[in-house]
Structure formats: C-alpha cells, structure tokens
Short mmCIF file of C-alpha atoms in Angstrom, two decimals:
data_model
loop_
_atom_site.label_atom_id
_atom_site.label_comp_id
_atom_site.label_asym_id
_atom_site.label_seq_id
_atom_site.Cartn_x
_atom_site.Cartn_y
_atom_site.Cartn_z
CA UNK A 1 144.18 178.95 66.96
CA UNK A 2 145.37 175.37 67.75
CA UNK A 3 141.95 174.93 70.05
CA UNK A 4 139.73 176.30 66.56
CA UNK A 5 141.87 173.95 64.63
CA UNK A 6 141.15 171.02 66.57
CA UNK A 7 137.92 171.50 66.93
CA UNK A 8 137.02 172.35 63.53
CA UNK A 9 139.31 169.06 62.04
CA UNK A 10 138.52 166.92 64.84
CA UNK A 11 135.45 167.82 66.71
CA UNK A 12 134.33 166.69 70.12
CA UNK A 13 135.60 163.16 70.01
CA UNK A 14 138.95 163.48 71.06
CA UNK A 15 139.94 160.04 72.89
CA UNK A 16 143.87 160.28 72.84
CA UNK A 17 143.41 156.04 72.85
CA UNK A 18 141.32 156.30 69.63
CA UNK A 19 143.04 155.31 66.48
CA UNK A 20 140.70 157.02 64.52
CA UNK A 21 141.15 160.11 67.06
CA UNK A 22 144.51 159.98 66.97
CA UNK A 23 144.81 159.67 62.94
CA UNK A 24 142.62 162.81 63.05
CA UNK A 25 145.26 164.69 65.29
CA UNK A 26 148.20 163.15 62.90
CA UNK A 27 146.39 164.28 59.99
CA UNK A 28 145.84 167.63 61.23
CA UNK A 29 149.49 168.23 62.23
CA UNK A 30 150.94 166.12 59.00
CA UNK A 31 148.94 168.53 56.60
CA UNK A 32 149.49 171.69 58.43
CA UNK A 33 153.48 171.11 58.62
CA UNK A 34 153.35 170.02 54.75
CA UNK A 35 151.45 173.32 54.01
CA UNK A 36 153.41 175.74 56.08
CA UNK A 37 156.69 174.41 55.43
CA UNK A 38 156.34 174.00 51.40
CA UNK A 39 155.73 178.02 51.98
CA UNK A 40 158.66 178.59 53.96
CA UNK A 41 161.03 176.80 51.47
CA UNK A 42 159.90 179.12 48.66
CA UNK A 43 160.08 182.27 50.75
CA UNK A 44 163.44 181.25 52.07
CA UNK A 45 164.59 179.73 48.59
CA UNK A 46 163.68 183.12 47.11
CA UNK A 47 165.47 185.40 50.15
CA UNK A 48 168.58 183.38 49.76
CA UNK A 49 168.55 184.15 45.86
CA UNK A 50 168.07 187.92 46.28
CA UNK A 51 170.58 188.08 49.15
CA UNK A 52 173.15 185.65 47.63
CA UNK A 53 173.43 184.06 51.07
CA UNK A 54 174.09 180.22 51.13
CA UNK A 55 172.73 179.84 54.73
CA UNK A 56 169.08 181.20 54.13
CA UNK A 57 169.47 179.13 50.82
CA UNK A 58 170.28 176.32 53.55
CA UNK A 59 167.56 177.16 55.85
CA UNK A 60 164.95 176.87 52.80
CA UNK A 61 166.12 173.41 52.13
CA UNK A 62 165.49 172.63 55.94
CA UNK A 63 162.11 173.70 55.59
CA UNK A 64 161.55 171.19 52.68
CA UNK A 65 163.39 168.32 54.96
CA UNK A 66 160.51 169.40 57.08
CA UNK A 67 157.77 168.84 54.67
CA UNK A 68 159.27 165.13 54.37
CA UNK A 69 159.32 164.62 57.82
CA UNK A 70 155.36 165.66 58.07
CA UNK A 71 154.73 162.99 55.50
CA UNK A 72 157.03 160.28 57.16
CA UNK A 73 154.73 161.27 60.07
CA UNK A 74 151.69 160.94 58.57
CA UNK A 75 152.70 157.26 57.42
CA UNK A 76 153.29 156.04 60.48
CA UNK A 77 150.33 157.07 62.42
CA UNK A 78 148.42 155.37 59.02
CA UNK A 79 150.75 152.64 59.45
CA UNK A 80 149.53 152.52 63.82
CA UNK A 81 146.41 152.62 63.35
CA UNK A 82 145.97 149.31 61.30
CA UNK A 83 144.38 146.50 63.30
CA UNK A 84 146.34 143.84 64.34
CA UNK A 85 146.43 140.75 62.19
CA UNK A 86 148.41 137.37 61.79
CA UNK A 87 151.61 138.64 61.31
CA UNK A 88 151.14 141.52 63.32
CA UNK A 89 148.98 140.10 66.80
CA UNK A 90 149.54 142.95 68.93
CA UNK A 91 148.89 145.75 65.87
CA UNK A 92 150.90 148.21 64.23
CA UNK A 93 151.21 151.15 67.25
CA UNK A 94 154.96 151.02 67.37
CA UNK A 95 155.01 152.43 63.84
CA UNK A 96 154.89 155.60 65.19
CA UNK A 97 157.44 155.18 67.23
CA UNK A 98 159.26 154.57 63.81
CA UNK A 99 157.81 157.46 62.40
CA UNK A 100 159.48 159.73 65.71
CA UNK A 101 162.68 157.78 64.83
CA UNK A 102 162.80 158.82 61.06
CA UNK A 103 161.98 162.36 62.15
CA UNK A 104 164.73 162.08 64.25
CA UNK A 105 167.23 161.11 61.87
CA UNK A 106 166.03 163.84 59.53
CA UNK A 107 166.88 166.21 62.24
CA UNK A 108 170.56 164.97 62.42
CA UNK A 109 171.08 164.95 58.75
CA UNK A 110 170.26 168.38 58.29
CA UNK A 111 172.54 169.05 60.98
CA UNK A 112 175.81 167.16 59.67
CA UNK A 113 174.98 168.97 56.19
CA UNK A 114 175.00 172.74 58.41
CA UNK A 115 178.23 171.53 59.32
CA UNK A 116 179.00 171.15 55.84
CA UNK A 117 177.52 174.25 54.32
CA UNK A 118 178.77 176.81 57.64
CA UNK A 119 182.23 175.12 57.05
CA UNK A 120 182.48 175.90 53.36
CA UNK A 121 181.51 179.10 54.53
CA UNK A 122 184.07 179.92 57.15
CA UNK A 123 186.98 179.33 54.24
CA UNK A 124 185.17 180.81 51.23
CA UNK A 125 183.41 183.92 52.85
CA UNK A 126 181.31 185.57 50.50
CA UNK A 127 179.20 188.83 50.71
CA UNK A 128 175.69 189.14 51.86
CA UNK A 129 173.49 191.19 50.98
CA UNK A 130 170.41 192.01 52.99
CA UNK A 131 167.25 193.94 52.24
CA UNK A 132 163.85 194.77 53.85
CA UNK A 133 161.99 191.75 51.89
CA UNK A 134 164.92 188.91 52.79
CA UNK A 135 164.72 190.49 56.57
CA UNK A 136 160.61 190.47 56.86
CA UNK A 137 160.48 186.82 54.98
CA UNK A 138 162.92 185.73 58.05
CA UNK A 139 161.26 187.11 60.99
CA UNK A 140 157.45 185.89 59.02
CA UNK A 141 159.67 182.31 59.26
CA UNK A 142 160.56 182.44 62.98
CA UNK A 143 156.82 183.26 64.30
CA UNK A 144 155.79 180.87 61.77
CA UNK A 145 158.09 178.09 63.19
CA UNK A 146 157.53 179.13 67.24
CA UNK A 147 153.87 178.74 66.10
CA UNK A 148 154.54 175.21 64.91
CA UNK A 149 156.46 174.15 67.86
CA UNK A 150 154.11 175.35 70.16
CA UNK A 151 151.11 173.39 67.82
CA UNK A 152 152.88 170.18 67.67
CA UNK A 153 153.72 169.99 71.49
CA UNK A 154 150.24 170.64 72.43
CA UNK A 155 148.39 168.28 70.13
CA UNK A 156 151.52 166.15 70.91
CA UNK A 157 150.96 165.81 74.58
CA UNK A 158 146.93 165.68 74.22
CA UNK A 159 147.35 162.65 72.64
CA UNK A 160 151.00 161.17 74.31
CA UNK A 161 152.79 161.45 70.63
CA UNK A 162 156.74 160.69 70.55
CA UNK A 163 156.41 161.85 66.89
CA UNK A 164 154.73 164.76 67.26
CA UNK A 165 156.75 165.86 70.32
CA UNK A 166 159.99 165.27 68.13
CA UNK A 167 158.34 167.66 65.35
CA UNK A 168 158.03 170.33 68.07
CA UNK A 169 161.75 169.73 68.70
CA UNK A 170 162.75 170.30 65.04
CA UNK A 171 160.23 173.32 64.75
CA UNK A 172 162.11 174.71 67.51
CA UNK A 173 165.01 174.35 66.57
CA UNK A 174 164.20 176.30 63.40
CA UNK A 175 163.42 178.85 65.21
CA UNK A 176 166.95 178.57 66.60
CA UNK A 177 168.56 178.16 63.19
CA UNK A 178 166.91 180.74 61.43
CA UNK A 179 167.25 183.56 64.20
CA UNK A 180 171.11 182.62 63.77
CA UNK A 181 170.68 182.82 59.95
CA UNK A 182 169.22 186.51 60.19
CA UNK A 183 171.77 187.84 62.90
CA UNK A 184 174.84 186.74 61.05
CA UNK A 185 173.40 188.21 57.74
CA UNK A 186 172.82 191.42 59.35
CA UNK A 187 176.57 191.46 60.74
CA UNK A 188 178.60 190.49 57.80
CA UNK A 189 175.68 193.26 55.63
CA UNK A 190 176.14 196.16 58.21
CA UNK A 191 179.22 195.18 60.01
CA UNK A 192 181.71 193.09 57.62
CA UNK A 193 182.04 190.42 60.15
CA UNK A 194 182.12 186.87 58.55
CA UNK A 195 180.45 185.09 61.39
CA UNK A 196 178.08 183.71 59.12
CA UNK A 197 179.60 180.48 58.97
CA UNK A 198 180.89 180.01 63.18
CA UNK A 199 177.07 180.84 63.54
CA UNK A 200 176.07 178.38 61.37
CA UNK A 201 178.19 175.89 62.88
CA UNK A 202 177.20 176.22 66.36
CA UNK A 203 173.76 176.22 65.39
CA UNK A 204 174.38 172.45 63.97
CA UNK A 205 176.13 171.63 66.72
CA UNK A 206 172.76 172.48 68.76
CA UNK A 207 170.35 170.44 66.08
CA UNK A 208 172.89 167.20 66.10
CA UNK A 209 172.56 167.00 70.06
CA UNK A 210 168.77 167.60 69.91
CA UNK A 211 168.44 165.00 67.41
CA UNK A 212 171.07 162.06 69.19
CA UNK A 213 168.54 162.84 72.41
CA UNK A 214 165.23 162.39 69.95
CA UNK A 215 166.62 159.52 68.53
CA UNK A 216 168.29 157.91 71.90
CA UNK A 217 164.88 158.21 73.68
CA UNK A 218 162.43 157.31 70.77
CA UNK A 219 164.73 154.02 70.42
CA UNK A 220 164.45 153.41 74.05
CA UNK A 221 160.47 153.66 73.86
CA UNK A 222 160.74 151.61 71.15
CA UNK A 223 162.80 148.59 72.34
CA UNK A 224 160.22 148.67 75.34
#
C-alpha cells in the first residue's frame, strides 16, 4: 500500500536530497495523517460517548493532537524547502528539525494530560460500559495506527526524516495507548476491576519517556 501510495503521489523521481522530492513525501504523509486521524477522533469521540468512558473520550482527543502534529509537519518541510536567501545563507532545512521538535512536544503534552485524566480516574471510578460497536471502532483504530507507524517509518527512512520518524513514534505509541484503553474497558465491563485509570497511567508514563528521547535527540540534531 505504502509502495502504490508513493508511487501514485510521487512517481519515479524520488531523490531523498530533492526538496521538491522530499515536499512530495511530506505532503503525502502530512495529508494522509490529517485524513486518517480526523476519522479516528470522531470514531473514538463517538465510542467514548456511547460507552461513557473518559479514556476512549481521551484517546479521541489524541487522535486530533495528531492531526495538529501532521500539519506542524507539513509546515516545516514547506518551511525546508525554501531557498536560502540573505537572512537565511545556508536555507531553511533545519525547519524540519523544528517541525520533529514540535511533534515531539505534542507527544509529551498528551502524555502529562493522561496523567491527568487516568489520575482523576483512579479516585473517581466510574462505570464503563462496552459494546460490540465501541470494541470494533477500537481494534479498526489499532490496525489503523500500526499501519501509520509502519507508513511513516518507511517513507521516513527513504528520505532520512527526524519528523517523520518521530510521527512513527507517536503512531506507535497509539497503538500502545489504545490497546491499553480497550483492555481496561473490557475488565472494569466484564470483570469490575477499576484498572482503567493505573492503565492509563502507565501508558503515559510510556508516551512521556518516548517523547523526552524524541525531543532529546531531535535537539541534539538540531544544535549540530
């Protein structure tokens, strides 16, 4: 799918030292996150309404942090690819590196507010409830999100993208997240365990170390 993509979107000119390539590949993975997570959020947003669960409510507003990280994405690479000029002599290439970095801090932000929302949870339990539709709209999420990661690392690596490698990160660790999500709503439904919320906090304390290591490495490429 990622090889039809490319080539239809891209086409045989695929110079990772192009800007205009390289644009193309930014493009490509900017619009398809923007898409993909937009529907996420509103299959999510509706799942957590019907199940009355705050952390797939959570997880929905993750996946529109997402679509705002695919934009701040697609700035930067529009922002790298500008020719150099007098106040910019060696060009505009570390503004993707900036881009990465924003990603990156998107990534912990999302994580301090897990801590927030898993936290209120774990003193103000309240019930779940879980049907076929909130369950299928989960597991759609999770392939949906591997998918991602997998897209982002490879179109990453084609074309040597710290911003696009940190997407595959946070796609990832959806993955993670949402996998979480479902297995503690299916244990406080069916079991009347409230683990919903130690879940949820473990699973932030997973995306705030991913993201200090995003961040701590794009700022080292950065500073050269």
């Amino acid at each position: 799918m990622t090889n039809f993509l490319i080539r239809l979107f891209i086409g045989k000119t695929q110079d990772p030292n192009n800007p205009t390539t390289r644009g193309k590949y930014a493009s490509l993975a900017g619009f398809t996150g923007i898409l993909l997570n937009v529907l996420l959020f509103a299959g999510k947003l509706v799942a957590g309404l019907l199940s009355g669960s705050v952390s797939i409510t959570a997880d929905a507003l993750n996946n529109l942090s997402d679509a705002s990280g695919s934009i701040v994405t697609l700035l930067g690479f529009k922002m790298a690819g500008k020719p150099a000029d007098e106040h910019h002599p060696f060009g505009h290439a570390r503004a993707e590196y900036l881009s990465a970095l924003g990603v990156s801090v998107l990534i912990l932000f999302i994580g301090i507010e897990l801590v927030k929302s898993s936290a209120e949870k774990i003193f103000r339990p309240e019930p779940v409830e879980v049907t076929a539709l909130t369950t299928a709209i989960l597991l759609c999420s999770i392939g949906l999100k591997l998918w991602m990661a997998i897209f982002n690392r490879k179109l990453g690596k084609r074309i040597g993208s710290s911003a696009l490698m940190a997407t595959s990160a946070d796609s990832r660790n959806d993955c993670v997240a949402t996998a979480a999500v479902l297995a503690a709503s299916l244990a406080e439904f069916y079991l009347n365990l409230r683990v919903d919320g130690w879940i949820g906090l473990g699973v932030a304390a997973f995306i705030l170390w991913s993201g200090w290591n995003l961040a701590r490495e794009t700022a080292s490429t950065l500073l050269g």
